[in-house]
């Protein structure tokens, strides 16, 4: 079972966690981290589809002209 929930505005850091538009229905989803310092350098502790985990910065979206 999946439901949609509002996406908060990005936090004011060097880069922000990607928005999570759907959440799993587990009452207590597994969390691999709770704060950024639980993650290796260059990764952030972000909410994901089901629980929190360390993720790398998403790649920049290339812009093409023409």
Short mmCIF file of N, CA, C and O in Angstrom, two decimals:
data_model
loop_
_atom_site.label_atom_id
_atom_site.label_comp_id
_atom_site.label_asym_id
_atom_site.label_seq_id
_atom_site.Cartn_x
_atom_site.Cartn_y
_atom_site.Cartn_z
N UNK A 1 0.85 -1.17 0.00
CA UNK A 1 0.00 0.00 0.00
C UNK A 1 0.89 1.23 0.00
O UNK A 1 1.83 1.31 0.77
N UNK A 2 0.62 2.17 -0.87
CA UNK A 2 1.42 3.38 -1.01
C UNK A 2 0.49 4.58 -1.01
O UNK A 2 -0.60 4.53 -1.55
N UNK A 3 0.94 5.69 -0.39
CA UNK A 3 0.14 6.89 -0.43
C UNK A 3 1.04 8.08 -0.71
O UNK A 3 2.23 8.05 -0.51
N UNK A 4 0.44 9.15 -1.15
CA UNK A 4 1.17 10.37 -1.48
C UNK A 4 1.12 11.31 -0.29
O UNK A 4 0.15 11.33 0.46
N UNK A 5 2.17 12.10 -0.11
CA UNK A 5 2.15 13.10 0.93
C UNK A 5 2.84 14.36 0.44
O UNK A 5 3.60 14.32 -0.53
N UNK A 6 2.58 15.51 1.07
CA UNK A 6 3.17 16.77 0.60
C UNK A 6 4.70 16.74 0.71
O UNK A 6 5.25 16.08 1.59
N UNK A 7 5.34 17.44 -0.19
CA UNK A 7 6.80 17.50 -0.21
C UNK A 7 7.23 18.82 0.39
O UNK A 7 6.83 19.88 -0.08
N UNK A 8 8.05 18.80 1.47
CA UNK A 8 8.50 20.05 2.08
C UNK A 8 9.51 20.76 1.19
O UNK A 8 10.14 20.13 0.35
N UNK A 9 9.66 22.07 1.35
CA UNK A 9 10.66 22.79 0.55
C UNK A 9 12.06 22.31 0.91
O UNK A 9 12.29 21.83 2.02
N UNK A 10 13.02 22.44 -0.03
CA UNK A 10 14.37 21.97 0.24
C UNK A 10 15.01 22.72 1.40
O UNK A 10 14.75 23.90 1.60
N UNK A 11 15.85 22.04 2.14
CA UNK A 11 16.57 22.66 3.25
C UNK A 11 17.71 23.52 2.71
O UNK A 11 18.18 23.29 1.60
N UNK A 12 18.17 24.46 3.49
CA UNK A 12 19.23 25.35 3.02
C UNK A 12 20.61 24.79 3.29
O UNK A 12 21.31 25.28 4.15
N UNK A 13 21.02 23.76 2.58
CA UNK A 13 22.36 23.21 2.72
C UNK A 13 23.01 23.18 1.35
O UNK A 13 22.42 23.59 0.36
N UNK A 14 24.25 22.69 1.31
CA UNK A 14 24.97 22.64 0.04
C UNK A 14 24.15 21.92 -1.03
O UNK A 14 24.11 22.34 -2.17
N UNK A 15 23.50 20.85 -0.66
CA UNK A 15 22.54 20.18 -1.53
C UNK A 15 21.50 19.54 -0.63
O UNK A 15 21.75 19.24 0.52
N UNK A 16 20.33 19.41 -1.16
CA UNK A 16 19.22 18.92 -0.36
C UNK A 16 18.79 17.53 -0.81
O UNK A 16 19.01 17.16 -1.95
N UNK A 17 18.19 16.81 0.09
CA UNK A 17 17.67 15.49 -0.23
C UNK A 17 16.59 15.62 -1.30
O UNK A 17 15.83 16.59 -1.29
N UNK A 18 16.52 14.65 -2.19
CA UNK A 18 15.47 14.71 -3.21
C UNK A 18 14.10 14.53 -2.55
O UNK A 18 13.99 13.88 -1.51
N UNK A 19 13.07 15.11 -3.15
CA UNK A 19 11.73 14.96 -2.57
C UNK A 19 11.25 13.52 -2.65
O UNK A 19 11.58 12.80 -3.58
N UNK A 20 10.49 13.12 -1.66
CA UNK A 20 9.88 11.78 -1.63
C UNK A 20 8.39 11.99 -1.82
O UNK A 20 7.73 12.60 -0.99
N UNK A 21 7.87 11.52 -2.93
CA UNK A 21 6.47 11.76 -3.24
C UNK A 21 5.55 10.63 -2.75
O UNK A 21 4.36 10.83 -2.61
N UNK A 22 6.11 9.46 -2.51
CA UNK A 22 5.33 8.33 -2.03
C UNK A 22 6.06 7.69 -0.87
O UNK A 22 7.28 7.70 -0.83
N UNK A 23 5.32 7.13 0.05
CA UNK A 23 5.89 6.50 1.23
C UNK A 23 5.30 5.11 1.39
O UNK A 23 4.10 4.92 1.20
N UNK A 24 6.15 4.16 1.76
CA UNK A 24 5.63 2.80 1.98
C UNK A 24 4.75 2.79 3.23
O UNK A 24 4.81 3.69 4.07
N UNK A 25 3.94 1.79 3.36
CA UNK A 25 2.97 1.73 4.44
C UNK A 25 3.48 1.01 5.68
O UNK A 25 2.70 0.74 6.58
N UNK A 26 4.77 0.71 5.74
CA UNK A 26 5.30 0.07 6.95
C UNK A 26 5.15 1.04 8.12
O UNK A 26 5.48 2.22 8.01
N UNK A 27 4.69 0.53 9.25
CA UNK A 27 4.51 1.38 10.43
C UNK A 27 5.85 1.92 10.93
O UNK A 27 5.96 3.06 11.34
N UNK A 28 6.89 1.10 10.88
CA UNK A 28 8.21 1.49 11.36
C UNK A 28 9.25 1.08 10.32
O UNK A 28 9.93 0.07 10.47
N UNK A 29 9.39 1.86 9.22
CA UNK A 29 10.32 1.47 8.16
C UNK A 29 11.76 1.43 8.66
O UNK A 29 12.12 2.16 9.58
N UNK A 30 12.60 0.57 8.06
CA UNK A 30 13.99 0.47 8.50
C UNK A 30 14.78 1.72 8.14
O UNK A 30 14.66 2.25 7.04
N UNK A 31 15.55 2.22 9.09
CA UNK A 31 16.40 3.39 8.87
C UNK A 31 17.85 2.97 8.94
O UNK A 31 18.27 2.32 9.91
N UNK A 32 18.64 3.30 7.91
CA UNK A 32 20.07 3.00 7.89
C UNK A 32 20.86 4.12 8.55
O UNK A 32 22.04 3.96 8.86
N UNK A 33 20.23 5.30 8.74
CA UNK A 33 20.87 6.45 9.37
C UNK A 33 19.78 7.33 9.97
O UNK A 33 18.60 7.13 9.70
N UNK A 34 20.20 8.30 10.78
CA UNK A 34 19.25 9.25 11.35
C UNK A 34 19.67 10.69 11.10
O UNK A 34 18.83 11.57 10.99
N UNK A 35 20.98 10.94 11.03
CA UNK A 35 21.52 12.27 10.73
C UNK A 35 22.67 12.13 9.75
O UNK A 35 23.23 11.04 9.58
N UNK A 36 23.07 13.22 9.11
CA UNK A 36 24.13 13.19 8.09
C UNK A 36 25.44 12.62 8.62
O UNK A 36 26.17 11.96 7.89
N UNK A 37 25.77 12.86 9.89
CA UNK A 37 27.05 12.37 10.41
C UNK A 37 27.12 10.85 10.50
O UNK A 37 28.20 10.30 10.69
N UNK A 38 26.00 10.17 10.37
CA UNK A 38 26.00 8.70 10.33
C UNK A 38 26.43 8.17 8.96
O UNK A 38 26.58 6.97 8.78
N UNK A 39 26.60 9.06 8.00
CA UNK A 39 26.91 8.67 6.62
C UNK A 39 28.37 8.94 6.28
O UNK A 39 29.00 9.81 6.87
N UNK A 40 28.89 8.21 5.27
CA UNK A 40 30.25 8.49 4.79
C UNK A 40 30.32 9.91 4.21
O UNK A 40 29.31 10.49 3.84
N UNK A 41 31.53 10.43 4.13
CA UNK A 41 31.75 11.77 3.58
C UNK A 41 31.14 11.89 2.19
O UNK A 41 31.25 11.00 1.37
N UNK A 42 30.47 13.00 1.94
CA UNK A 42 29.87 13.26 0.63
C UNK A 42 28.46 12.72 0.49
O UNK A 42 27.84 12.91 -0.54
N UNK A 43 27.95 12.05 1.52
CA UNK A 43 26.58 11.53 1.47
C UNK A 43 25.74 12.19 2.55
O UNK A 43 26.27 12.71 3.53
N UNK A 44 24.43 12.18 2.36
CA UNK A 44 23.50 12.73 3.33
C UNK A 44 22.52 11.65 3.76
O UNK A 44 22.20 10.76 3.00
N UNK A 45 22.02 11.79 4.96
CA UNK A 45 20.98 10.90 5.46
C UNK A 45 19.64 11.49 5.01
O UNK A 45 19.24 12.56 5.46
N UNK A 46 19.00 10.80 4.09
CA UNK A 46 17.76 11.31 3.51
C UNK A 46 16.61 10.34 3.68
O UNK A 46 16.81 9.13 3.72
N UNK A 47 15.43 10.89 3.76
CA UNK A 47 14.23 10.07 3.75
C UNK A 47 14.07 9.50 2.36
O UNK A 47 14.23 10.21 1.36
N UNK A 48 13.77 8.23 2.27
CA UNK A 48 13.58 7.59 0.97
C UNK A 48 12.16 7.02 0.92
O UNK A 48 11.38 7.21 1.85
N UNK A 49 11.87 6.28 -0.13
CA UNK A 49 10.57 5.66 -0.29
C UNK A 49 10.16 4.88 0.95
O UNK A 49 9.02 4.91 1.37
N UNK A 50 11.12 4.19 1.57
CA UNK A 50 10.81 3.38 2.75
C UNK A 50 11.96 3.43 3.74
O UNK A 50 12.87 2.62 3.69
N UNK A 51 11.96 4.41 4.61
CA UNK A 51 13.02 4.57 5.61
C UNK A 51 14.06 5.59 5.18
O UNK A 51 13.99 6.17 4.11
N UNK A 52 15.02 5.83 6.06
CA UNK A 52 16.10 6.78 5.78
C UNK A 52 17.36 6.01 5.43
O UNK A 52 17.62 4.96 5.99
N UNK A 53 18.14 6.57 4.49
CA UNK A 53 19.43 5.96 4.16
C UNK A 53 20.37 7.01 3.62
O UNK A 53 19.96 8.11 3.25
N UNK A 54 21.67 6.67 3.57
CA UNK A 54 22.70 7.58 3.07
C UNK A 54 22.66 7.56 1.54
O UNK A 54 22.68 6.49 0.93
N UNK A 55 22.57 8.74 0.96
CA UNK A 55 22.56 8.83 -0.50
C UNK A 55 23.60 9.83 -0.97
O UNK A 55 23.99 10.73 -0.24
N UNK A 56 24.06 9.65 -2.19
CA UNK A 56 25.01 10.57 -2.82
C UNK A 56 24.24 11.73 -3.44
O UNK A 56 23.05 11.62 -3.72
N UNK A 57 24.95 12.81 -3.68
CA UNK A 57 24.35 13.97 -4.33
C UNK A 57 23.82 13.56 -5.70
O UNK A 57 24.53 12.90 -6.46
N UNK A 58 22.56 13.90 -6.00
CA UNK A 58 22.03 13.56 -7.32
C UNK A 58 22.82 14.28 -8.42
O UNK A 58 23.29 15.39 -8.20
N UNK A 59 22.97 13.67 -9.57
CA UNK A 59 23.72 14.34 -10.65
C UNK A 59 22.97 15.56 -11.16
O UNK A 59 21.74 15.62 -11.09
N UNK A 60 23.74 16.53 -11.63
CA UNK A 60 23.13 17.73 -12.20
C UNK A 60 22.42 17.35 -13.49
O UNK A 60 22.88 16.49 -14.23
N UNK A 61 21.32 18.02 -13.75
CA UNK A 61 20.57 17.74 -14.98
C UNK A 61 21.25 18.52 -16.11
O UNK A 61 21.37 19.74 -16.04
N UNK A 62 21.73 17.82 -17.14
CA UNK A 62 22.40 18.52 -18.23
C UNK A 62 21.41 19.40 -19.00
O UNK A 62 20.26 19.02 -19.20
N UNK A 63 21.88 20.54 -19.39
CA UNK A 63 21.04 21.46 -20.18
C UNK A 63 21.61 21.51 -21.57
O UNK A 63 22.80 21.73 -21.77
N UNK A 64 20.77 21.26 -22.56
CA UNK A 64 21.23 21.34 -23.95
C UNK A 64 20.46 22.45 -24.65
O UNK A 64 19.29 22.68 -24.40
N UNK A 65 21.15 23.14 -25.48
CA UNK A 65 20.55 24.23 -26.25
C UNK A 65 20.58 23.85 -27.71
O UNK A 65 21.59 23.47 -28.25
N UNK A 66 19.45 23.94 -28.35
CA UNK A 66 19.52 23.73 -29.75
C UNK A 66 18.54 22.89 -30.37
O UNK A 66 18.44 22.46 -31.39
#
